[in-house]
């Protein structure tokens, strides 16, 4: 199996690049942001609970997202591999993911971390906010808080994978195709 964590701050291009990677490598896409937004649209109990955090730019509690990932892994027993997009976002989530995968006799092969300057993150998120209707992209205070929460709670996940020798930094500035090329190079180097 090929299991990749696609990592980076809000607006780094995780969702954009994940769509291209799954097409090229035939992996299953697991985006906690997408799953949470689907729950929100369905007005499920989980979605209504998650909204309280997402609307402030805070992280949804670990127990909620870990449970979501576990059920998605169970729903895809034949997968060639997974791309984890926006997960793990805390060290507790990273540890839980390792445990879930080891029960399935597999592991994370690579963590690809997109590096993008803060001004560009804000520009991209505000751009998306104008067309997507996502409320968390439309308010500069929420965007600033998401970046702050990333630096405080999510960036330490880099150390977790670096200690396992799985962390690769990828320049996330430039065109979508240029960045995709860099990600593919890193994946192909790891496979060969
Ligand atoms: P996510 O859905 O993961 O939101 P994101 O980080 O903003 O998305 P992403 O990084 O994929 O967007 P992209 O750059 O592709 O999370 C939303 C919320 O859900 C979180 O704030 C949190 O509350 C909650 N949540 C999710 N997962 C969680 C977890 N594990 N634990 C707890 N809470 C969790 O796209 C941004 C824009 O940039 C797009 O418009 C795109 O077109 C554009 N873009 C991309 N690449 C570009 C490029 N190279 N040049 C120019 N524009 C580009």
PDB file of C-alpha atoms and ligand atoms in Angstrom:
ATOM      1  CA  UNK A   1       0.000   0.000   0.000  1.00  0.00           C
ATOM      2  CA  UNK A   2       0.982   3.602  -0.558  1.00  0.00           C
ATOM      3  CA  UNK A   3      -0.206   5.883   2.267  1.00  0.00           C
ATOM      4  CA  UNK A   4       0.613   9.587   2.081  1.00  0.00           C
ATOM      5  CA  UNK A   5      -0.102  12.449   4.464  1.00  0.00           C
ATOM      6  CA  UNK A   6      -0.540  15.712   2.547  1.00  0.00           C
ATOM      7  CA  UNK A   7       0.242  18.457   5.012  1.00  0.00           C
ATOM      8  CA  UNK A   8       0.341  22.246   5.145  1.00  0.00           C
ATOM      9  CA  UNK A   9      -1.329  25.350   6.533  1.00  0.00           C
ATOM     10  CA  UNK A  10      -4.872  26.368   5.500  1.00  0.00           C
ATOM     11  CA  UNK A  11      -4.799  27.383   1.840  1.00  0.00           C
ATOM     12  CA  UNK A  12      -1.507  25.588   1.132  1.00  0.00           C
ATOM     13  CA  UNK A  13      -3.111  23.623  -1.708  1.00  0.00           C
ATOM     14  CA  UNK A  14      -3.752  20.299   0.030  1.00  0.00           C
ATOM     15  CA  UNK A  15      -7.219  19.713  -1.424  1.00  0.00           C
ATOM     16  CA  UNK A  16      -6.155  20.991  -4.848  1.00  0.00           C
ATOM     17  CA  UNK A  17      -3.107  18.713  -5.057  1.00  0.00           C
ATOM     18  CA  UNK A  18      -4.802  15.694  -3.436  1.00  0.00           C
ATOM     19  CA  UNK A  19      -7.308  15.590  -6.309  1.00  0.00           C
ATOM     20  CA  UNK A  20      -4.445  15.339  -8.808  1.00  0.00           C
ATOM     21  CA  UNK A  21      -2.456  12.785  -6.797  1.00  0.00           C
ATOM     22  CA  UNK A  22      -5.399  10.368  -6.414  1.00  0.00           C
ATOM     23  CA  UNK A  23      -5.970  10.480 -10.164  1.00  0.00           C
ATOM     24  CA  UNK A  24      -2.335   9.703 -10.987  1.00  0.00           C
ATOM     25  CA  UNK A  25      -1.636   7.079  -8.298  1.00  0.00           C
ATOM     26  CA  UNK A  26      -5.105   5.514  -7.834  1.00  0.00           C
ATOM     27  CA  UNK A  27      -5.319   6.253  -4.118  1.00  0.00           C
ATOM     28  CA  UNK A  28      -8.419   6.831  -1.981  1.00  0.00           C
ATOM     29  CA  UNK A  29      -8.818  10.465  -0.870  1.00  0.00           C
ATOM     30  CA  UNK A  30      -9.643  11.047   2.806  1.00  0.00           C
ATOM     31  CA  UNK A  31     -10.154  14.747   3.560  1.00  0.00           C
ATOM     32  CA  UNK A  32     -11.406  15.467   7.061  1.00  0.00           C
ATOM     33  CA  UNK A  33     -12.419  18.963   5.926  1.00  0.00           C
ATOM     34  CA  UNK A  34     -14.584  17.518   3.116  1.00  0.00           C
ATOM     35  CA  UNK A  35     -16.122  14.892   5.419  1.00  0.00           C
ATOM     36  CA  UNK A  36     -16.947  17.555   8.031  1.00  0.00           C
ATOM     37  CA  UNK A  37     -18.487  19.858   5.396  1.00  0.00           C
ATOM     38  CA  UNK A  38     -20.640  16.966   4.107  1.00  0.00           C
ATOM     39  CA  UNK A  39     -21.862  16.323   7.684  1.00  0.00           C
ATOM     40  CA  UNK A  40     -22.573  20.030   8.033  1.00  0.00           C
ATOM     41  CA  UNK A  41     -24.569  20.120   4.784  1.00  0.00           C
ATOM     42  CA  UNK A  42     -26.566  17.083   5.963  1.00  0.00           C
ATOM     43  CA  UNK A  43     -27.174  18.866   9.289  1.00  0.00           C
ATOM     44  CA  UNK A  44     -26.197  15.689  11.139  1.00  0.00           C
ATOM     45  CA  UNK A  45     -25.514  15.751  14.883  1.00  0.00           C
ATOM     46  CA  UNK A  46     -21.781  15.501  14.138  1.00  0.00           C
ATOM     47  CA  UNK A  47     -22.022  18.327  11.588  1.00  0.00           C
ATOM     48  CA  UNK A  48     -23.859  20.651  13.950  1.00  0.00           C
ATOM     49  CA  UNK A  49     -21.264  19.961  16.659  1.00  0.00           C
ATOM     50  CA  UNK A  50     -18.357  20.512  14.219  1.00  0.00           C
ATOM     51  CA  UNK A  51     -19.803  23.807  12.976  1.00  0.00           C
ATOM     52  CA  UNK A  52     -19.168  25.441  16.376  1.00  0.00           C
ATOM     53  CA  UNK A  53     -15.432  24.913  15.896  1.00  0.00           C
ATOM     54  CA  UNK A  54     -15.132  25.391  12.117  1.00  0.00           C
ATOM     55  CA  UNK A  55     -16.940  28.745  12.165  1.00  0.00           C
ATOM     56  CA  UNK A  56     -14.327  30.067  14.589  1.00  0.00           C
ATOM     57  CA  UNK A  57     -11.366  28.557  12.730  1.00  0.00           C
ATOM     58  CA  UNK A  58     -10.680  26.176  15.618  1.00  0.00           C
ATOM     59  CA  UNK A  59      -9.938  22.458  15.331  1.00  0.00           C
ATOM     60  CA  UNK A  60     -12.776  19.975  15.769  1.00  0.00           C
ATOM     61  CA  UNK A  61     -12.032  17.671  18.783  1.00  0.00           C
ATOM     62  CA  UNK A  62      -9.584  14.806  18.090  1.00  0.00           C
ATOM     63  CA  UNK A  63     -12.061  12.100  19.147  1.00  0.00           C
ATOM     64  CA  UNK A  64     -14.545  13.224  16.472  1.00  0.00           C
ATOM     65  CA  UNK A  65     -12.107  13.266  13.542  1.00  0.00           C
ATOM     66  CA  UNK A  66     -10.289  10.070  14.574  1.00  0.00           C
ATOM     67  CA  UNK A  67     -13.637   8.219  14.642  1.00  0.00           C
ATOM     68  CA  UNK A  68     -14.470   9.586  11.188  1.00  0.00           C
ATOM     69  CA  UNK A  69     -11.164   8.392   9.715  1.00  0.00           C
ATOM     70  CA  UNK A  70     -11.536   4.944  11.284  1.00  0.00           C
ATOM     71  CA  UNK A  71     -14.907   4.395   9.636  1.00  0.00           C
ATOM     72  CA  UNK A  72     -13.641   5.636   6.244  1.00  0.00           C
ATOM     73  CA  UNK A  73     -10.682   3.211   6.425  1.00  0.00           C
ATOM     74  CA  UNK A  74     -13.109   0.374   7.187  1.00  0.00           C
ATOM     75  CA  UNK A  75     -15.276   1.357   4.211  1.00  0.00           C
ATOM     76  CA  UNK A  76     -12.333   0.952   1.796  1.00  0.00           C
ATOM     77  CA  UNK A  77     -10.805  -2.500   2.469  1.00  0.00           C
ATOM     78  CA  UNK A  78      -9.611  -2.931  -1.143  1.00  0.00           C
ATOM     79  CA  UNK A  79      -7.782   0.429  -1.385  1.00  0.00           C
ATOM     80  CA  UNK A  80      -4.290   0.480  -2.986  1.00  0.00           C
ATOM     81  CA  UNK A  81      -3.507   3.240  -0.524  1.00  0.00           C
ATOM     82  CA  UNK A  82      -4.804   6.467   0.970  1.00  0.00           C
ATOM     83  CA  UNK A  83      -4.038  10.137   0.754  1.00  0.00           C
ATOM     84  CA  UNK A  84      -4.755  11.818   4.065  1.00  0.00           C
ATOM     85  CA  UNK A  85      -5.636  15.469   3.364  1.00  0.00           C
ATOM     86  CA  UNK A  86      -5.931  17.786   6.368  1.00  0.00           C
ATOM     87  CA  UNK A  87      -5.372  14.875   8.774  1.00  0.00           C
ATOM     88  CA  UNK A  88      -3.558  14.453  11.119  1.00  0.00           C
ATOM     89  CA  UNK A  89      -3.725  18.024  12.444  1.00  0.00           C
ATOM     90  CA  UNK A  90      -2.467  17.289  15.966  1.00  0.00           C
ATOM     91  CA  UNK A  91       0.163  14.927  17.353  1.00  0.00           C
ATOM     92  CA  UNK A  92      -2.623  12.959  19.090  1.00  0.00           C
ATOM     93  CA  UNK A  93      -4.278  12.440  15.685  1.00  0.00           C
ATOM     94  CA  UNK A  94      -0.930  11.321  14.194  1.00  0.00           C
ATOM     95  CA  UNK A  95      -0.475   8.729  16.949  1.00  0.00           C
ATOM     96  CA  UNK A  96      -4.044   7.487  16.541  1.00  0.00           C
ATOM     97  CA  UNK A  97      -3.535   7.163  12.772  1.00  0.00           C
ATOM     98  CA  UNK A  98      -0.399   5.048  13.305  1.00  0.00           C
ATOM     99  CA  UNK A  99      -2.379   2.753  15.606  1.00  0.00           C
ATOM    100  CA  UNK A 100      -5.283   2.417  13.164  1.00  0.00           C
ATOM    101  CA  UNK A 101      -2.939   1.617  10.272  1.00  0.00           C
ATOM    102  CA  UNK A 102      -0.848  -0.858  12.252  1.00  0.00           C
ATOM    103  CA  UNK A 103      -4.043  -2.783  13.045  1.00  0.00           C
ATOM    104  CA  UNK A 104      -4.512  -3.013   9.278  1.00  0.00           C
ATOM    105  CA  UNK A 105      -0.878  -4.145   8.896  1.00  0.00           C
ATOM    106  CA  UNK A 106       0.130  -1.010   7.010  1.00  0.00           C
ATOM    107  CA  UNK A 107       1.787   2.347   7.728  1.00  0.00           C
ATOM    108  CA  UNK A 108       2.316   5.923   6.498  1.00  0.00           C
ATOM    109  CA  UNK A 109       5.047   5.920   3.834  1.00  0.00           C
ATOM    110  CA  UNK A 110       5.500   9.661   3.377  1.00  0.00           C
ATOM    111  CA  UNK A 111       4.433  13.036   4.771  1.00  0.00           C
ATOM    112  CA  UNK A 112       4.547  15.764   2.116  1.00  0.00           C
ATOM    113  CA  UNK A 113       4.426  19.240   3.649  1.00  0.00           C
ATOM    114  CA  UNK A 114       3.530  22.158   1.371  1.00  0.00           C
ATOM    115  CA  UNK A 115       5.356  25.351   2.337  1.00  0.00           C
ATOM    116  CA  UNK A 116       3.603  28.628   1.428  1.00  0.00           C
ATOM    117  CA  UNK A 117       4.155  32.204   2.629  1.00  0.00           C
ATOM    118  CA  UNK A 118       1.463  33.656   4.881  1.00  0.00           C
ATOM    119  CA  UNK A 119       0.433  36.497   2.525  1.00  0.00           C
ATOM    120  CA  UNK A 120      -0.174  33.972  -0.238  1.00  0.00           C
ATOM    121  CA  UNK A 121      -2.266  31.748   2.093  1.00  0.00           C
ATOM    122  CA  UNK A 122      -4.514  34.690   2.959  1.00  0.00           C
ATOM    123  CA  UNK A 123      -4.794  35.699  -0.696  1.00  0.00           C
ATOM    124  CA  UNK A 124      -5.808  32.165  -1.773  1.00  0.00           C
ATOM    125  CA  UNK A 125      -8.337  31.683   1.032  1.00  0.00           C
ATOM    126  CA  UNK A 126      -9.970  35.061   0.437  1.00  0.00           C
ATOM    127  CA  UNK A 127     -10.089  34.234  -3.290  1.00  0.00           C
ATOM    128  CA  UNK A 128     -11.842  30.943  -2.584  1.00  0.00           C
ATOM    129  CA  UNK A 129     -14.181  32.672  -0.122  1.00  0.00           C
ATOM    130  CA  UNK A 130     -15.558  34.831  -2.940  1.00  0.00           C
ATOM    131  CA  UNK A 131     -16.705  31.808  -4.956  1.00  0.00           C
ATOM    132  CA  UNK A 132     -17.149  28.827  -2.598  1.00  0.00           C
ATOM    133  CA  UNK A 133     -19.548  30.242  -0.026  1.00  0.00           C
ATOM    134  CA  UNK A 134     -17.324  28.792   2.741  1.00  0.00           C
ATOM    135  CA  UNK A 135     -17.898  31.067   5.717  1.00  0.00           C
ATOM    136  CA  UNK A 136     -14.479  30.216   7.202  1.00  0.00           C
ATOM    137  CA  UNK A 137     -12.830  31.702   4.066  1.00  0.00           C
ATOM    138  CA  UNK A 138     -14.816  34.954   4.095  1.00  0.00           C
ATOM    139  CA  UNK A 139     -13.718  36.585   7.337  1.00  0.00           C
ATOM    140  CA  UNK A 140     -10.111  37.756   7.750  1.00  0.00           C
ATOM    141  CA  UNK A 141     -10.274  37.200  11.538  1.00  0.00           C
ATOM    142  CA  UNK A 142     -11.260  33.529  11.056  1.00  0.00           C
ATOM    143  CA  UNK A 143      -8.522  33.079   8.422  1.00  0.00           C
ATOM    144  CA  UNK A 144      -5.925  34.621  10.781  1.00  0.00           C
ATOM    145  CA  UNK A 145      -7.104  32.322  13.585  1.00  0.00           C
ATOM    146  CA  UNK A 146      -6.853  29.224  11.373  1.00  0.00           C
ATOM    147  CA  UNK A 147      -3.243  30.122  10.536  1.00  0.00           C
ATOM    148  CA  UNK A 148      -2.537  30.783  14.235  1.00  0.00           C
ATOM    149  CA  UNK A 149      -4.098  27.425  15.234  1.00  0.00           C
ATOM    150  CA  UNK A 150      -2.020  25.735  12.519  1.00  0.00           C
ATOM    151  CA  UNK A 151       1.218  27.201  13.921  1.00  0.00           C
ATOM    152  CA  UNK A 152       0.285  26.312  17.504  1.00  0.00           C
ATOM    153  CA  UNK A 153      -1.346  22.870  17.191  1.00  0.00           C
ATOM    154  CA  UNK A 154      -0.629  21.436  13.752  1.00  0.00           C
ATOM    155  CA  UNK A 155       2.960  22.438  12.864  1.00  0.00           C
ATOM    156  CA  UNK A 156       4.368  20.172  15.664  1.00  0.00           C
ATOM    157  CA  UNK A 157       3.092  17.164  13.665  1.00  0.00           C
ATOM    158  CA  UNK A 158       6.128  17.793  11.401  1.00  0.00           C
ATOM    159  CA  UNK A 159       8.428  16.686  14.239  1.00  0.00           C
ATOM    160  CA  UNK A 160       6.403  13.500  14.698  1.00  0.00           C
ATOM    161  CA  UNK A 161       6.996  12.394  11.090  1.00  0.00           C
ATOM    162  CA  UNK A 162      10.512  13.835  10.916  1.00  0.00           C
ATOM    163  CA  UNK A 163      11.471  11.573  13.818  1.00  0.00           C
ATOM    164  CA  UNK A 164      10.224   8.629  11.752  1.00  0.00           C
ATOM    165  CA  UNK A 165      12.243   9.789   8.698  1.00  0.00           C
ATOM    166  CA  UNK A 166       9.039  10.324   6.668  1.00  0.00           C
ATOM    167  CA  UNK A 167       8.858  14.146   6.418  1.00  0.00           C
ATOM    168  CA  UNK A 168       9.530  15.883   3.070  1.00  0.00           C
ATOM    169  CA  UNK A 169       9.144  19.656   2.642  1.00  0.00           C
ATOM    170  CA  UNK A 170       7.761  20.714  -0.747  1.00  0.00           C
ATOM    171  CA  UNK A 171       7.811  24.281  -2.088  1.00  0.00           C
ATOM    172  CA  UNK A 172       4.112  25.198  -2.363  1.00  0.00           C
ATOM    173  CA  UNK A 173       4.523  28.548  -4.167  1.00  0.00           C
ATOM    174  CA  UNK A 174       4.085  28.616  -7.953  1.00  0.00           C
ATOM    175  CA  UNK A 175       1.569  27.206 -10.403  1.00  0.00           C
ATOM    176  CA  UNK A 176      -0.612  24.200  -9.518  1.00  0.00           C
ATOM    177  CA  UNK A 177       1.185  22.116 -12.199  1.00  0.00           C
ATOM    178  CA  UNK A 178       4.675  23.087 -10.957  1.00  0.00           C
ATOM    179  CA  UNK A 179       3.775  22.109  -7.408  1.00  0.00           C
ATOM    180  CA  UNK A 180       2.175  18.855  -8.598  1.00  0.00           C
ATOM    181  CA  UNK A 181       5.432  18.023 -10.409  1.00  0.00           C
ATOM    182  CA  UNK A 182       7.422  18.528  -7.194  1.00  0.00           C
ATOM    183  CA  UNK A 183       5.015  16.288  -5.232  1.00  0.00           C
ATOM    184  CA  UNK A 184       5.194  13.536  -7.877  1.00  0.00           C
ATOM    185  CA  UNK A 185       9.021  13.685  -7.817  1.00  0.00           C
ATOM    186  CA  UNK A 186       8.997  13.155  -4.053  1.00  0.00           C
ATOM    187  CA  UNK A 187       6.519  10.245  -4.311  1.00  0.00           C
ATOM    188  CA  UNK A 188       8.405   8.570  -7.179  1.00  0.00           C
ATOM    189  CA  UNK A 189      11.769   8.933  -5.386  1.00  0.00           C
ATOM    190  CA  UNK A 190      10.278   7.231  -2.323  1.00  0.00           C
ATOM    191  CA  UNK A 191       8.794   4.376  -4.406  1.00  0.00           C
ATOM    192  CA  UNK A 192      12.052   3.657  -6.313  1.00  0.00           C
TER     193      UNK A 192
HETATM  194  P1  LIG B   1      -9.811  21.974   5.421  1.00  0.00           P
HETATM  195  O1  LIG B   1     -10.931  21.617   4.546  1.00  0.00           O
HETATM  196  O2  LIG B   1      -8.718  20.989   5.560  1.00  0.00           O
HETATM  197  O3  LIG B   1      -9.381  23.401   4.878  1.00  0.00           O
HETATM  198  P2  LIG B   1      -8.111  24.081   4.299  1.00  0.00           P
HETATM  199  O4  LIG B   1      -6.913  23.766   5.131  1.00  0.00           O
HETATM  200  O5  LIG B   1      -8.478  25.492   4.136  1.00  0.00           O
HETATM  201  O6  LIG B   1      -8.034  23.468   2.843  1.00  0.00           O
HETATM  202  P3  LIG B   1      -6.916  23.263   1.809  1.00  0.00           P
HETATM  203  O7  LIG B   1      -5.540  23.579   2.314  1.00  0.00           O
HETATM  204  O8  LIG B   1      -7.141  21.878   1.301  1.00  0.00           O
HETATM  205  O9  LIG B   1      -7.330  24.275   0.646  1.00  0.00           O
HETATM  206  P4  LIG B   1      -6.479  24.484  -0.669  1.00  0.00           P
HETATM  207  O10 LIG B   1      -5.191  25.048  -0.211  1.00  0.00           O
HETATM  208  O11 LIG B   1      -6.441  23.299  -1.564  1.00  0.00           O
HETATM  209  O12 LIG B   1     -10.303  22.330   6.916  1.00  0.00           O
HETATM  210  C1  LIG B   1     -11.376  23.220   7.196  1.00  0.00           C
HETATM  211  C2  LIG B   1     -11.722  23.211   8.707  1.00  0.00           C
HETATM  212  O13 LIG B   1     -12.186  21.879   9.091  1.00  0.00           O
HETATM  213  C3  LIG B   1     -10.558  23.476   9.664  1.00  0.00           C
HETATM  214  O14 LIG B   1     -10.362  24.859   9.900  1.00  0.00           O
HETATM  215  C4  LIG B   1     -11.037  22.721  10.958  1.00  0.00           C
HETATM  216  O15 LIG B   1     -11.980  23.482  11.680  1.00  0.00           O
HETATM  217  C5  LIG B   1     -11.755  21.503  10.408  1.00  0.00           C
HETATM  218  N1  LIG B   1     -10.885  20.312  10.321  1.00  0.00           N
HETATM  219  C6  LIG B   1     -10.532  19.692   9.160  1.00  0.00           C
HETATM  220  N2  LIG B   1      -9.729  18.628   9.427  1.00  0.00           N
HETATM  221  C7  LIG B   1      -9.562  18.596  10.778  1.00  0.00           C
HETATM  222  C8  LIG B   1      -8.822  17.737  11.661  1.00  0.00           C
HETATM  223  N3  LIG B   1      -8.066  16.728  11.188  1.00  0.00           N
HETATM  224  N4  LIG B   1      -8.870  17.996  12.992  1.00  0.00           N
HETATM  225  C9  LIG B   1      -9.624  18.989  13.476  1.00  0.00           C
HETATM  226  N5  LIG B   1     -10.332  19.842  12.704  1.00  0.00           N
HETATM  227  C10 LIG B   1     -10.312  19.649  11.356  1.00  0.00           C
HETATM  228  O16 LIG B   1      -7.215  25.606  -1.454  1.00  0.00           O
HETATM  229  C11 LIG B   1      -7.234  26.953  -1.079  1.00  0.00           C
HETATM  230  C12 LIG B   1      -7.429  27.853  -2.290  1.00  0.00           C
HETATM  231  O17 LIG B   1      -6.171  28.064  -2.910  1.00  0.00           O
HETATM  232  C13 LIG B   1      -8.331  27.283  -3.382  1.00  0.00           C
HETATM  233  O18 LIG B   1      -9.166  28.302  -3.847  1.00  0.00           O
HETATM  234  C14 LIG B   1      -7.369  26.837  -4.462  1.00  0.00           C
HETATM  235  O19 LIG B   1      -7.929  26.933  -5.764  1.00  0.00           O
HETATM  236  C15 LIG B   1      -6.243  27.840  -4.312  1.00  0.00           C
HETATM  237  N6  LIG B   1      -4.946  27.314  -4.718  1.00  0.00           N
HETATM  238  C16 LIG B   1      -4.439  26.083  -4.448  1.00  0.00           C
HETATM  239  N7  LIG B   1      -3.204  25.964  -4.972  1.00  0.00           N
HETATM  240  C17 LIG B   1      -2.911  27.163  -5.594  1.00  0.00           C
HETATM  241  C18 LIG B   1      -1.778  27.664  -6.310  1.00  0.00           C
HETATM  242  N8  LIG B   1      -0.678  26.926  -6.540  1.00  0.00           N
HETATM  243  N9  LIG B   1      -1.811  28.935  -6.757  1.00  0.00           N
HETATM  244  C19 LIG B   1      -2.912  29.703  -6.553  1.00  0.00           C
HETATM  245  N10 LIG B   1      -4.025  29.283  -5.901  1.00  0.00           N
HETATM  246  C20 LIG B   1      -4.024  28.025  -5.423  1.00  0.00           C
END
